[in-house]
Amino acid sequence: MTDFTNGVDRRVVLGGLGALAVSGKGVFAASPPLPSAPVGINIIDVGGALALMQQAFDDYRTANPKLVSRITYVKAPAPELASKIKAQQNAGRADLDLVLTGSDGLAAGLEQDLWLKILPDFNDKFPKIEENYEPAALNLHKVQGAGFGVVVNYYPSGPLLEYMPDRVKQVPTTAEELLAWSKANPNKFMYARPANSGPGRTFMMGLPHILGDKDPQDPVNGWDKTWAYLQELGQNIEYYPAGTGATMKEFGDGSRDIIISTTGWDINPRALGIVPKEAKIQTLKNFRWVSDAFFMCVPKGVPNDRLAVVLDIMAHVLTPKMQAYSYDEGYLYPGPAVKNVPLSLAPKRSQEVIAEFGRPEYADLIANNPIELPLKPDKMVVAFRKWDELVGAKQRK
């Protein structure tokens, strides 16, 4: 059921054919002209990006009353995104103008050919975009987004173990130790279904590096060790929640002692009081960051008047002042995808939260460990399916 609401819960997530065409081989038409009367814009968020960026969108609406009459925010779980948009497109409707999604929703939409190609088709709206991105965000933008998804927020992500020091005396430091700990402490370790969880998919994609698997970018022929490990680990996991929030709640109430986390999922739930401030993080041997991002996508079918405004909004939220909102309360730490956005530019509340709940060790971990790209979208869809079949089918509820 679609939930059209202007109030957005922090973590519930919330997203035709742009009539502009390529005019001649290799020559792209300019962006459509901005409308002469204000239009209403519907934004769907299936990853939580509005927790970081809603203020930036609201700022645009306030500053441009002649272009935007209202912005409506829609929420849906990531696995429902593609079918929701596909149904609208099949019905000849364009109810959603802008999609905010993680790499999961991006991949699902690419698989079904739902997205309008933004770059290079509308390069005029995004001058020097590649120059302005942080290097790791640029890699995600080029490889994951591929012109269909524009990176709006970025973080190195994880995978990290998060544990309670008063309940975990011998903290696992290798994958083998984690497996042994889970056997000795059944049902005390948990992670969420990768298809709808940033930490879950980061753990899944990080393990091939940690385990020294044959090809970390090939979940079909290169992850023999990873699939075997996840199946064995699963024997000691009670169930796989549908989203990360449930893992944080059960960790916070003492039902679980170790969960999979990321920088943002470590900082933000502690700042919100869902997880005790005393929780600690640990990496496993051979750790490498698997980066992640939120992307902006435009469904095919958006009329030109709304498309023009959407492109203008997208450019607006990539400016340093708007990007500073993405520090938020540590939800996607650090958050900004573009250069020259220091924490000092963020709202005072963001600075206070990072000062109190951030971790000094993050700077060192980010600087001194490789940052790997996640799977390409088509491979990610395959990996989600294989996890569901090989790992999740037995226990997820």
CSV table of C-alpha atoms in Angstrom, one decimal:
chain,number,residue,atom,x,y,z
A,1,MET,CA,0.0,0.0,0.0
A,2,THR,CA,1.5,3.4,-1.0
A,3,ASP,CA,1.9,5.7,1.9
A,4,PHE,CA,1.8,9.3,0.8
A,5,THR,CA,3.0,11.4,3.8
A,6,ASN,CA,5.0,14.4,4.5
A,7,GLY,CA,6.3,13.0,7.7
A,8,VAL,CA,9.0,10.4,7.2
A,9,ASP,CA,9.9,7.8,9.8
A,10,ARG,CA,13.7,7.7,10.3
A,11,ARG,CA,14.3,4.3,9.0
A,12,VAL,CA,11.2,3.2,7.3
A,13,VAL,CA,11.9,3.6,3.9
A,14,LEU,CA,10.3,4.8,1.7
A,15,GLY,CA,10.2,6.5,-5.8
A,16,GLY,CA,7.4,8.3,-18.3
A,17,LEU,CA,9.6,8.2,-20.6
A,18,GLY,CA,11.4,11.5,-20.2
A,19,ALA,CA,10.4,12.9,-23.5
A,20,LEU,CA,13.9,14.1,-24.2
A,21,ALA,CA,15.7,12.0,-26.7
A,22,VAL,CA,19.1,11.7,-28.2
A,23,SER,CA,19.2,14.1,-31.1
A,24,GLY,CA,21.8,12.6,-33.4
A,25,LYS,CA,24.5,10.1,-32.8
A,26,GLY,CA,26.5,11.1,-29.7
A,27,VAL,CA,24.7,14.4,-29.4
A,28,PHE,CA,22.5,14.7,-26.4
A,29,ALA,CA,19.6,17.1,-26.0
A,30,ALA,CA,19.7,19.7,-23.3
A,31,SER,CA,17.5,19.4,-20.2
A,32,PRO,CA,13.9,20.3,-20.7
A,33,PRO,CA,13.0,23.9,-19.8
A,34,LEU,CA,11.7,24.7,-16.4
A,35,PRO,CA,7.9,24.9,-16.2
A,36,SER,CA,6.1,28.3,-16.2
A,37,ALA,CA,3.8,27.1,-13.4
A,38,PRO,CA,4.7,25.2,-10.2
A,39,VAL,CA,4.4,21.4,-10.2
A,40,GLY,CA,4.0,18.8,-7.5
A,41,ILE,CA,6.9,16.4,-7.1
A,42,ASN,CA,6.6,12.9,-5.6
A,43,ILE,CA,9.8,11.4,-4.1
A,44,ILE,CA,10.0,7.7,-3.0
A,45,ASP,CA,12.8,6.6,-0.5
A,46,VAL,CA,13.5,2.9,-0.2
A,47,GLY,CA,16.8,3.1,1.7
A,48,GLY,CA,16.6,5.9,4.3
A,49,ALA,CA,18.2,8.7,2.4
A,50,LEU,CA,15.5,11.2,3.5
A,51,ALA,CA,16.8,10.9,7.0
A,52,LEU,CA,19.8,12.7,5.6
A,53,MET,CA,18.5,14.8,2.8
A,54,GLN,CA,14.8,15.8,3.4
A,55,GLN,CA,15.9,19.2,4.7
A,56,ALA,CA,17.8,19.7,1.4
A,57,PHE,CA,14.7,18.9,-0.6
A,58,ASP,CA,12.6,21.1,1.6
A,59,ASP,CA,15.1,24.0,1.2
A,60,TYR,CA,14.7,23.7,-2.6
A,61,ARG,CA,10.9,23.9,-2.3
A,62,THR,CA,11.1,26.9,0.0
A,63,ALA,CA,13.5,28.7,-2.3
A,64,ASN,CA,11.6,27.9,-5.5
A,65,PRO,CA,7.8,28.5,-5.0
A,66,LYS,CA,7.4,29.3,-8.7
A,67,LEU,CA,8.7,25.8,-9.6
A,68,VAL,CA,7.4,23.5,-6.9
A,69,SER,CA,3.9,23.6,-5.4
A,70,ARG,CA,4.6,20.7,-3.0
A,71,ILE,CA,7.0,17.8,-2.5
A,72,THR,CA,5.3,14.6,-1.3
A,73,TYR,CA,7.4,11.8,0.3
A,74,VAL,CA,6.5,8.2,-0.2
A,75,LYS,CA,7.8,5.2,1.7
A,76,ALA,CA,8.3,1.6,0.7
A,77,PRO,CA,10.6,-1.4,1.4
A,78,ALA,CA,13.4,-1.8,-1.2
A,79,PRO,CA,12.2,-5.2,-2.4
A,80,GLU,CA,8.8,-3.6,-3.4
A,81,LEU,CA,10.3,-0.7,-5.4
A,82,ALA,CA,10.7,-2.3,-8.8
A,83,SER,CA,7.3,-4.0,-8.9
A,84,LYS,CA,5.6,-0.8,-7.7
A,85,ILE,CA,7.2,1.3,-10.5
A,86,LYS,CA,6.8,-1.4,-13.1
A,87,ALA,CA,3.0,-1.5,-12.4
A,88,GLN,CA,2.7,2.2,-12.8
A,89,GLN,CA,4.7,2.2,-16.1
A,90,ASN,CA,2.6,-0.7,-17.4
A,91,ALA,CA,-0.5,1.3,-16.6
A,92,GLY,CA,0.8,4.4,-18.4
A,93,ARG,CA,1.1,6.4,-15.1
A,94,ALA,CA,4.0,8.4,-13.8
A,95,ASP,CA,3.2,8.8,-10.1
A,96,LEU,CA,6.7,8.9,-8.8
A,97,ASP,CA,9.3,11.5,-10.0
A,98,LEU,CA,12.4,10.8,-8.1
A,99,VAL,CA,13.7,7.6,-6.4
A,100,LEU,CA,16.1,7.6,-3.5
A,101,THR,CA,17.6,4.1,-3.2
A,102,GLY,CA,20.6,2.0,-2.1
A,103,SER,CA,22.4,-0.2,-4.5
A,104,ASP,CA,19.7,-2.9,-4.0
A,105,GLY,CA,16.8,-0.9,-5.5
A,106,LEU,CA,19.1,0.6,-8.2
A,107,ALA,CA,20.0,-2.9,-9.3
A,108,ALA,CA,16.5,-4.2,-9.3
A,109,GLY,CA,15.4,-1.2,-11.4
A,110,LEU,CA,18.2,-1.7,-13.9
A,111,GLU,CA,17.3,-5.3,-14.3
A,112,GLN,CA,13.8,-4.4,-15.3
A,113,ASP,CA,14.8,-1.3,-17.4
A,114,LEU,CA,12.9,1.1,-15.2
A,115,TRP,CA,15.3,4.1,-15.0
A,116,LEU,CA,15.7,7.1,-17.3
A,117,LYS,CA,19.4,7.6,-18.3
A,118,ILE,CA,20.5,10.8,-16.6
A,119,LEU,CA,24.1,11.0,-17.7
A,120,PRO,CA,25.5,12.0,-20.1
A,121,ASP,CA,22.0,12.8,-21.5
A,122,PHE,CA,21.6,15.8,-19.2
A,123,ASN,CA,25.2,16.8,-18.6
A,124,ASP,CA,24.2,20.4,-18.8
A,125,LYS,CA,22.6,20.2,-15.3
A,126,PHE,CA,25.6,18.6,-13.7
A,127,PRO,CA,28.8,20.4,-14.8
A,128,LYS,CA,32.0,18.9,-13.4
A,129,ILE,CA,30.0,16.3,-11.5
A,130,GLU,CA,32.9,13.8,-11.7
A,131,GLU,CA,35.4,16.4,-10.6
A,132,ASN,CA,33.4,17.2,-7.6
A,133,TYR,CA,32.8,13.7,-6.2
A,134,GLU,CA,34.9,12.2,-3.5
A,135,PRO,CA,37.1,9.5,-5.2
A,136,ALA,CA,35.2,6.5,-3.7
A,137,ALA,CA,31.9,8.1,-4.4
A,138,LEU,CA,33.0,8.7,-8.0
A,139,ASN,CA,33.8,5.0,-8.4
A,140,LEU,CA,30.3,4.0,-7.2
A,141,HIS,CA,28.8,6.7,-9.4
A,142,LYS,CA,30.5,5.4,-12.5
A,143,VAL,CA,30.4,1.6,-11.9
A,144,GLN,CA,27.1,1.2,-10.0
A,145,GLY,CA,25.1,4.2,-11.2
A,146,ALA,CA,26.3,3.8,-14.8
A,147,GLY,CA,24.5,7.0,-15.8
A,148,PHE,CA,21.1,5.8,-14.4
A,149,GLY,CA,21.8,6.4,-10.7
A,150,VAL,CA,23.4,9.6,-9.5
A,151,VAL,CA,25.2,9.2,-6.1
A,152,VAL,CA,23.8,11.6,-3.5
A,153,ASN,CA,25.4,10.2,-0.3
A,154,TYR,CA,28.3,7.9,0.2
A,155,TYR,CA,30.0,6.0,3.0
A,156,PRO,CA,32.7,3.3,3.3
A,157,SER,CA,30.1,1.1,5.1
A,158,GLY,CA,31.5,-2.1,6.5
A,159,PRO,CA,31.2,-4.9,7.3
A,160,LEU,CA,31.8,-4.4,11.0
A,161,LEU,CA,31.0,-6.6,14.0
A,162,GLU,CA,29.1,-4.7,16.7
A,163,TYR,CA,29.1,-6.3,20.1
A,164,MET,CA,28.4,-5.6,23.8
A,165,PRO,CA,31.7,-5.8,25.8
A,166,ASP,CA,29.9,-6.9,29.0
A,167,ARG,CA,28.4,-9.9,27.2
A,168,VAL,CA,31.2,-10.8,24.7
A,169,LYS,CA,34.4,-11.5,26.6
A,170,GLN,CA,36.3,-13.2,23.7
A,171,VAL,CA,35.7,-10.9,20.7
A,172,PRO,CA,36.0,-12.8,17.3
A,173,THR,CA,38.8,-11.3,15.2
A,174,THR,CA,38.7,-13.8,12.2
A,175,ALA,CA,35.9,-15.4,10.3
A,176,GLU,CA,36.8,-18.7,11.8
A,177,GLU,CA,36.5,-17.3,15.3
A,178,LEU,CA,33.1,-15.8,14.5
A,179,LEU,CA,31.9,-19.2,13.3
A,180,ALA,CA,33.2,-20.9,16.5
A,181,TRP,CA,31.7,-18.1,18.7
A,182,SER,CA,28.3,-18.5,17.0
A,183,LYS,CA,28.4,-22.3,17.6
A,184,ALA,CA,29.3,-21.8,21.3
A,185,ASN,CA,26.6,-19.1,21.6
A,186,PRO,CA,23.7,-20.2,19.4
A,187,ASN,CA,21.2,-17.6,18.4
A,188,LYS,CA,23.3,-14.8,19.9
A,189,PHE,CA,24.6,-13.6,16.5
A,190,MET,CA,22.4,-12.0,13.8
A,191,TYR,CA,22.3,-10.1,10.6
A,192,ALA,CA,19.4,-9.1,8.3
A,193,ARG,CA,18.4,-10.3,4.8
A,194,PRO,CA,20.9,-8.8,2.4
A,195,ALA,CA,18.3,-7.8,-0.2
A,196,ASN,CA,16.8,-5.2,2.3
A,197,SER,CA,19.7,-4.4,4.6
A,198,GLY,CA,22.9,-2.4,4.0
A,199,PRO,CA,24.8,-4.2,6.8
A,200,GLY,CA,23.5,-7.5,5.5
A,201,ARG,CA,24.6,-7.0,1.9
A,202,THR,CA,27.9,-5.5,3.0
A,203,PHE,CA,28.6,-8.6,5.1
A,204,MET,CA,27.7,-10.9,2.2
A,205,MET,CA,29.9,-8.9,-0.2
A,206,GLY,CA,32.8,-8.5,2.3
A,207,LEU,CA,33.2,-12.2,3.1
A,208,PRO,CA,34.7,-13.2,-0.3
A,209,HIS,CA,37.6,-10.7,0.6
A,210,ILE,CA,37.8,-11.9,4.2
A,211,LEU,CA,37.8,-15.6,3.2
A,212,GLY,CA,40.1,-15.2,0.2
A,213,ASP,CA,37.5,-16.5,-2.2
A,214,LYS,CA,38.3,-17.1,-5.8
A,215,ASP,CA,36.6,-14.0,-7.3
A,216,PRO,CA,34.9,-11.5,-5.0
A,217,GLN,CA,33.0,-10.0,-8.0
A,218,ASP,CA,31.5,-13.3,-9.1
A,219,PRO,CA,28.8,-14.7,-6.7
A,220,VAL,CA,28.1,-17.6,-9.0
A,221,ASN,CA,31.5,-19.0,-9.8
A,222,GLY,CA,33.8,-17.2,-7.4
A,223,TRP,CA,32.1,-17.5,-3.9
A,224,ASP,CA,32.4,-21.2,-3.0
A,225,LYS,CA,33.9,-20.5,0.4
A,226,THR,CA,31.5,-17.7,1.1
A,227,TRP,CA,28.3,-19.7,0.4
A,228,ALA,CA,29.6,-22.6,2.4
A,229,TYR,CA,30.5,-20.3,5.3
A,230,LEU,CA,27.2,-18.5,5.3
A,231,GLN,CA,25.3,-21.8,5.3
A,232,GLU,CA,27.3,-23.2,8.2
A,233,LEU,CA,27.0,-19.9,10.1
A,234,GLY,CA,23.3,-20.0,9.5
A,235,GLN,CA,22.9,-23.1,11.6
A,236,ASN,CA,23.6,-20.9,14.6
A,237,ILE,CA,21.3,-18.0,13.6
A,238,GLU,CA,17.7,-18.1,14.9
A,239,TYR,CA,16.2,-16.2,11.9
A,240,TYR,CA,17.1,-13.4,9.4
A,241,PRO,CA,15.0,-10.2,10.0
A,242,ALA,CA,13.6,-8.4,6.9
A,243,GLY,CA,15.5,-5.2,7.8
A,244,THR,CA,18.4,-3.9,9.8
A,245,GLY,CA,16.3,-2.1,12.3
A,246,ALA,CA,15.2,-5.4,13.9
A,247,THR,CA,18.8,-6.4,14.5
A,248,MET,CA,19.5,-3.2,16.3
A,249,LYS,CA,16.4,-3.5,18.4
A,250,GLU,CA,17.2,-7.1,19.4
A,251,PHE,CA,20.9,-6.2,20.0
A,252,GLY,CA,19.8,-3.3,22.2
A,253,ASP,CA,17.4,-5.3,24.3
A,254,GLY,CA,19.9,-8.1,24.9
A,255,SER,CA,18.5,-10.8,22.7
A,256,ARG,CA,21.6,-10.8,20.5
A,257,ASP,CA,25.2,-10.2,21.6
A,258,ILE,CA,26.9,-9.6,18.2
A,259,ILE,CA,25.4,-8.2,15.0
A,260,ILE,CA,26.7,-7.1,11.7
A,261,SER,CA,26.9,-3.3,11.4
A,262,THR,CA,28.3,-0.4,9.4
A,263,THR,CA,29.7,3.0,10.4
A,264,GLY,CA,26.3,4.7,10.2
A,265,TRP,CA,24.4,1.8,11.7
A,266,ASP,CA,26.9,1.8,14.6
A,267,ILE,CA,26.7,5.6,15.3
A,268,ASN,CA,23.0,6.4,14.7
A,269,PRO,CA,21.2,3.8,16.8
A,270,ARG,CA,23.5,4.6,19.7
A,271,ALA,CA,22.7,8.3,19.3
A,272,LEU,CA,19.0,7.4,19.2
A,273,GLY,CA,19.2,5.3,22.3
A,274,ILE,CA,18.2,2.1,20.5
A,275,VAL,CA,21.6,0.5,21.1
A,276,PRO,CA,23.6,1.2,24.3
A,277,LYS,CA,26.4,3.8,23.9
A,278,GLU,CA,28.9,1.3,25.3
A,279,ALA,CA,28.6,-1.0,22.3
A,280,LYS,CA,31.9,-1.6,20.5
A,281,ILE,CA,33.0,-2.5,17.0
A,282,GLN,CA,35.5,-5.0,15.6
A,283,THR,CA,36.8,-5.9,12.1
A,284,LEU,CA,37.8,-9.4,11.0
A,285,LYS,CA,41.2,-10.4,9.6
A,286,ASN,CA,41.6,-9.5,5.9
A,287,PHE,CA,39.0,-6.7,6.4
A,288,ARG,CA,38.2,-4.4,3.5
A,289,TRP,CA,35.6,-1.8,3.3
A,290,VAL,CA,32.7,-2.5,0.8
A,291,SER,CA,31.5,0.9,-0.1
A,292,ASP,CA,27.8,1.9,-0.4
A,293,ALA,CA,25.8,4.8,-1.4
A,294,PHE,CA,22.4,6.3,-1.9
A,295,PHE,CA,21.5,7.0,-5.5
A,296,MET,CA,18.9,9.3,-7.1
A,297,CYS,CA,17.1,7.6,-10.0
A,298,VAL,CA,14.3,8.9,-12.3
A,299,PRO,CA,11.7,6.4,-13.5
A,300,LYS,CA,10.9,6.4,-17.2
A,301,GLY,CA,7.6,8.2,-18.0
A,302,VAL,CA,8.1,11.4,-16.0
A,303,PRO,CA,6.6,14.3,-18.0
A,304,ASN,CA,9.0,17.0,-19.1
A,305,ASP,CA,7.7,19.8,-16.8
A,306,ARG,CA,8.3,17.6,-13.7
A,307,LEU,CA,11.5,16.1,-15.2
A,308,ALA,CA,13.0,19.6,-15.5
A,309,VAL,CA,12.3,20.4,-11.9
A,310,VAL,CA,13.6,16.9,-10.7
A,311,LEU,CA,16.9,17.5,-12.6
A,312,ASP,CA,17.2,20.9,-11.0
A,313,ILE,CA,16.5,19.4,-7.5
A,314,MET,CA,19.1,16.8,-8.1
A,315,ALA,CA,21.7,19.4,-8.9
A,316,HIS,CA,20.7,21.4,-5.9
A,317,VAL,CA,21.2,18.6,-3.4
A,318,LEU,CA,24.7,17.9,-4.7
A,319,THR,CA,26.0,21.4,-3.6
A,320,PRO,CA,28.3,21.4,-0.6
A,321,LYS,CA,25.9,23.3,1.7
A,322,MET,CA,23.1,20.8,1.0
A,323,GLN,CA,25.5,17.8,1.3
A,324,ALA,CA,26.4,19.0,4.8
A,325,TYR,CA,23.0,17.8,5.9
A,326,SER,CA,24.0,14.3,5.2
A,327,TYR,CA,26.2,14.1,8.3
A,328,ASP,CA,22.8,13.9,10.0
A,329,GLU,CA,23.1,12.0,13.3
A,330,GLY,CA,25.7,9.6,11.9
A,331,TYR,CA,23.2,7.5,9.9
A,332,LEU,CA,25.5,7.1,6.9
A,333,TYR,CA,28.8,8.3,8.3
A,334,PRO,CA,30.4,10.3,7.0
A,335,GLY,CA,27.7,10.9,4.4
A,336,PRO,CA,28.7,13.6,1.9
A,337,ALA,CA,29.4,12.4,-1.6
A,338,VAL,CA,31.1,15.6,-2.8
A,339,LYS,CA,34.4,17.2,-1.9
A,340,ASN,CA,34.9,20.1,0.4
A,341,VAL,CA,32.1,19.4,2.9
A,342,PRO,CA,33.8,19.4,6.3
A,343,LEU,CA,31.9,18.5,9.5
A,344,SER,CA,32.1,22.1,10.5
A,345,LEU,CA,29.6,22.9,7.7
A,346,ALA,CA,27.0,20.5,9.1
A,347,PRO,CA,24.2,21.6,11.5
A,348,LYS,CA,25.2,22.0,15.1
A,349,ARG,CA,23.2,18.8,16.1
A,350,SER,CA,25.2,16.7,13.6
A,351,GLN,CA,28.5,18.0,15.0
A,352,GLU,CA,27.4,17.2,18.6
A,353,VAL,CA,26.3,13.7,17.7
A,354,ILE,CA,29.5,12.8,15.8
A,355,ALA,CA,31.6,14.2,18.7
A,356,GLU,CA,29.8,12.1,21.2
A,357,PHE,CA,29.0,8.9,19.4
A,358,GLY,CA,31.5,8.8,16.6
A,359,ARG,CA,34.6,6.6,17.0
A,360,PRO,CA,38.2,7.9,16.8
A,361,GLU,CA,39.3,4.6,15.2
A,362,TYR,CA,37.1,5.3,12.1
A,363,ALA,CA,39.5,7.8,10.7
A,364,ASP,CA,42.4,5.2,10.9
A,365,LEU,CA,40.2,2.4,9.6
A,366,ILE,CA,39.1,4.4,6.6
A,367,ALA,CA,42.5,5.7,5.8
A,368,ASN,CA,44.4,2.4,6.1
A,369,ASN,CA,42.1,-0.2,4.6
A,370,PRO,CA,41.2,-0.7,1.0
A,371,ILE,CA,37.8,0.5,-0.1
A,372,GLU,CA,36.2,-2.1,-2.5
A,373,LEU,CA,33.3,-1.5,-4.9
A,374,PRO,CA,30.2,-3.5,-4.2
A,375,LEU,CA,29.0,-6.0,-6.8
A,376,LYS,CA,27.8,-4.5,-10.1
A,377,PRO,CA,24.0,-4.2,-10.2
A,378,ASP,CA,23.4,-7.3,-12.3
A,379,LYS,CA,25.7,-9.5,-10.1
A,380,MET,CA,24.1,-8.1,-7.0
A,381,VAL,CA,20.6,-9.2,-8.0
A,382,VAL,CA,22.1,-12.7,-8.6
A,383,ALA,CA,23.8,-12.7,-5.2
A,384,PHE,CA,20.6,-11.7,-3.4
A,385,ARG,CA,18.7,-14.6,-5.1
A,386,LYS,CA,21.5,-17.1,-4.3
A,387,TRP,CA,21.5,-15.9,-0.6
A,388,ASP,CA,17.7,-16.3,-0.5
A,389,GLU,CA,17.9,-19.8,-1.9
A,390,LEU,CA,21.0,-21.1,-0.2
A,391,VAL,CA,21.0,-19.4,3.1
A,392,GLY,CA,17.8,-17.5,3.9
A,393,ALA,CA,15.2,-20.0,2.7
A,394,LYS,CA,15.6,-22.2,5.8
A,395,GLN,CA,15.2,-19.8,8.6
A,396,ARG,CA,14.1,-16.3,7.5
A,397,LYS,CA,10.8,-15.2,8.9
